[in-house]
PDB file of C-alpha atoms in Angstrom:
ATOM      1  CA  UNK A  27       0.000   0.000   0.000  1.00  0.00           C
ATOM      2  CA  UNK A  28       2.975   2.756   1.060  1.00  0.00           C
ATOM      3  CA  UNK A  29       5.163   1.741  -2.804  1.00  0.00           C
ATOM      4  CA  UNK A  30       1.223   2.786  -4.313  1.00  0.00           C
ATOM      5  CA  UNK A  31       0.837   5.787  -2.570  1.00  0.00           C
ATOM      6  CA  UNK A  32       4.786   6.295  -3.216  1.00  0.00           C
ATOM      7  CA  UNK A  33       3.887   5.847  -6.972  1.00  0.00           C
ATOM      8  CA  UNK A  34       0.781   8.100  -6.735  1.00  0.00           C
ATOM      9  CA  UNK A  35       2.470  11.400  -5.261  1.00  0.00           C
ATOM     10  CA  UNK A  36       5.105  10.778  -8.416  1.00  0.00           C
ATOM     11  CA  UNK A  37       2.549  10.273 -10.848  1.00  0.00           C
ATOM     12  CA  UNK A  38       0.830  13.652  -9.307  1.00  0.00           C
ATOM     13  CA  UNK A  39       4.614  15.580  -9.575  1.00  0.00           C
ATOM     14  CA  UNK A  40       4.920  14.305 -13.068  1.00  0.00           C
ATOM     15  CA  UNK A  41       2.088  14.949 -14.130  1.00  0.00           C
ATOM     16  CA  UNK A  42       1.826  18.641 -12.503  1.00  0.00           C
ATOM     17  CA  UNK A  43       5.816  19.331 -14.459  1.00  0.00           C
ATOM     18  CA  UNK A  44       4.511  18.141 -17.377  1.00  0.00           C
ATOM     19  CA  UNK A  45       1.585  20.278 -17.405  1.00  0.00           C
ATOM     20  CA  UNK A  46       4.074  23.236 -16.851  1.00  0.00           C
ATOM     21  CA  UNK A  47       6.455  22.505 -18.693  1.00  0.00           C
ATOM     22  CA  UNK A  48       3.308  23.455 -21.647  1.00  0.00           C
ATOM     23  CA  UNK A  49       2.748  26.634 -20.127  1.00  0.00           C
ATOM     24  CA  UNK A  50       6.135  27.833 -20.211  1.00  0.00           C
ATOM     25  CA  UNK A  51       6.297  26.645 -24.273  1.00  0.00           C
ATOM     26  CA  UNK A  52       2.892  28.226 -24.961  1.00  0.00           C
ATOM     27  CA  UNK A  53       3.872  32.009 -23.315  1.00  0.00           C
ATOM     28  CA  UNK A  54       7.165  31.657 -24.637  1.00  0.00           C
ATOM     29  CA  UNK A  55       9.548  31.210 -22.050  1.00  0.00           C
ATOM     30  CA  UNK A  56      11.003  28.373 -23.206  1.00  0.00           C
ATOM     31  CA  UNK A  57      11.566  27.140 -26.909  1.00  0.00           C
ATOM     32  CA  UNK A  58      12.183  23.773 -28.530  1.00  0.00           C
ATOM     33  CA  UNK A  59      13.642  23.288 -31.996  1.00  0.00           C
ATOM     34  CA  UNK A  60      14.042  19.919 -33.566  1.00  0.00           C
ATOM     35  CA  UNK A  61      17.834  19.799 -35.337  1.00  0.00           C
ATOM     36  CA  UNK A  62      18.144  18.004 -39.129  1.00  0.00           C
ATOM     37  CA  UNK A  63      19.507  14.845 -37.279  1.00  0.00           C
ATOM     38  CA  UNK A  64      15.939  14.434 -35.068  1.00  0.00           C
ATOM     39  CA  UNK A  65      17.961  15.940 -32.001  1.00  0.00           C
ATOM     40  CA  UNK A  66      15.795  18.376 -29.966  1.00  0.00           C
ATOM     41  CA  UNK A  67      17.238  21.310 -28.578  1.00  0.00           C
ATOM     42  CA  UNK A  68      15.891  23.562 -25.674  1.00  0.00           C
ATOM     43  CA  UNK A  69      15.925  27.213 -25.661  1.00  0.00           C
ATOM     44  CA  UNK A  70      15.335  30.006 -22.839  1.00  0.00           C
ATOM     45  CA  UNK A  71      14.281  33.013 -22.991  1.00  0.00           C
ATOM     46  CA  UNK A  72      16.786  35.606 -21.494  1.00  0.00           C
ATOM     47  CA  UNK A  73      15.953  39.076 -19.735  1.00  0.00           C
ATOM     48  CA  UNK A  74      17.182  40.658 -22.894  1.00  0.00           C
ATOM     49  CA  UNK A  75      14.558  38.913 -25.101  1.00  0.00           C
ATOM     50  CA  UNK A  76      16.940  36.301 -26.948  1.00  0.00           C
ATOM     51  CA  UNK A  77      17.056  32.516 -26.120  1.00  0.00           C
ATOM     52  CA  UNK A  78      20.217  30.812 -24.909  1.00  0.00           C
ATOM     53  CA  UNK A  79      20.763  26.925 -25.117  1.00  0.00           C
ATOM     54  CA  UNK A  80      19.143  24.915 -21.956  1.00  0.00           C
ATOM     55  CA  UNK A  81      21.273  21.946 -21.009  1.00  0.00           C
ATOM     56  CA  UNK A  82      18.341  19.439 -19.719  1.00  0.00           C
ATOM     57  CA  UNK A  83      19.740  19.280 -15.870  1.00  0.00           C
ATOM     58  CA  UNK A  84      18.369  23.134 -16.180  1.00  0.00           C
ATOM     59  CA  UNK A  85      14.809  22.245 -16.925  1.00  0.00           C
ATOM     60  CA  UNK A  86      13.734  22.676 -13.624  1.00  0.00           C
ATOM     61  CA  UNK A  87      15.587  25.439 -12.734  1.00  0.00           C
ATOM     62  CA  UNK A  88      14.086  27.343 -15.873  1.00  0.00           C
ATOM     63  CA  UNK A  89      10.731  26.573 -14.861  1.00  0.00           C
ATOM     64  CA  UNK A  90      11.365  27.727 -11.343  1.00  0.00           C
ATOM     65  CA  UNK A  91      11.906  30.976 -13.127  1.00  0.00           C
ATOM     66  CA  UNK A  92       9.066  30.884 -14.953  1.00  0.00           C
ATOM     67  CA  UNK A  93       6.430  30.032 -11.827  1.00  0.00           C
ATOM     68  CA  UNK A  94       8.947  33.148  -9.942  1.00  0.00           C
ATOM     69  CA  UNK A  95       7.507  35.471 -13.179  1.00  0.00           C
ATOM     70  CA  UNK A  96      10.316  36.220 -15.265  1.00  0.00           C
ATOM     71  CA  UNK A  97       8.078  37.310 -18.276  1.00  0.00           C
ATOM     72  CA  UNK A  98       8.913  36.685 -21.869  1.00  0.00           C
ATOM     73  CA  UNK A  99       8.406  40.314 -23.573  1.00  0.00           C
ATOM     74  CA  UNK A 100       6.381  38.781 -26.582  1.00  0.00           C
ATOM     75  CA  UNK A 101       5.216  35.495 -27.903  1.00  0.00           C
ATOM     76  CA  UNK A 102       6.946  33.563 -29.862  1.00  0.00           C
ATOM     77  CA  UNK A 103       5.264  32.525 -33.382  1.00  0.00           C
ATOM     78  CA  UNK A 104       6.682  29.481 -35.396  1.00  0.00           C
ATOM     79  CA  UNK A 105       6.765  30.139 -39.371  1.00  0.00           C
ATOM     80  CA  UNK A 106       6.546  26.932 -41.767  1.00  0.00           C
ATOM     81  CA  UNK A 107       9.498  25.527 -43.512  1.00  0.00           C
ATOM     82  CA  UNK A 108      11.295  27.752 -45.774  1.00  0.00           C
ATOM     83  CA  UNK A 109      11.337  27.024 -49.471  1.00  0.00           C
ATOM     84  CA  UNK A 110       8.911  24.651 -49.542  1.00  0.00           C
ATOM     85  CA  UNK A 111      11.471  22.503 -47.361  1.00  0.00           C
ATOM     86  CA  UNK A 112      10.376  20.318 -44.481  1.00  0.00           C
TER      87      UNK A 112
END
């Protein structure tokens, strides 16, 4: 009974980084970009307004600023491929 409720309180904190992890994609904060290879790469937004590479260790870390309110200054809007390329 304890390993289930062990395995429900994870299943709660994964669910509720997950979930916020979204947000911070959606306003901006952070930004993912899928390299040629099929690598992703993770971008944050700086004070400045331009993104700087995330390692993944940082994740929560950048999310902790996120919930703290460091705002993005605008939204970020993907364009299609270029050229017709994909």
């Amino acid at each position: 009974m304890t390993v289930l409720a062990i395995l429900a309180v994870l299943a709660v904190i994964a669910a509720g980084g997950w979930r916020l992890t979204r947000m911070a994609l959606r306003y901006g904060h952070l930004l993912m970009l899928r390299a040629p290879g099929g690598a992703t790469t993770l971008y944050e937004r700086g004070s400045d307004g331009r993104y700087a590479w995330l390692p993944a260790v940082q994740l929560p870390a950048a999310l902790r600023r996120f919930v703290c309110g460091v705002p993005a200054e605008e939204r970020v809007r993907a364009r299609g491929p270029r050229n017709g390329e994909r």
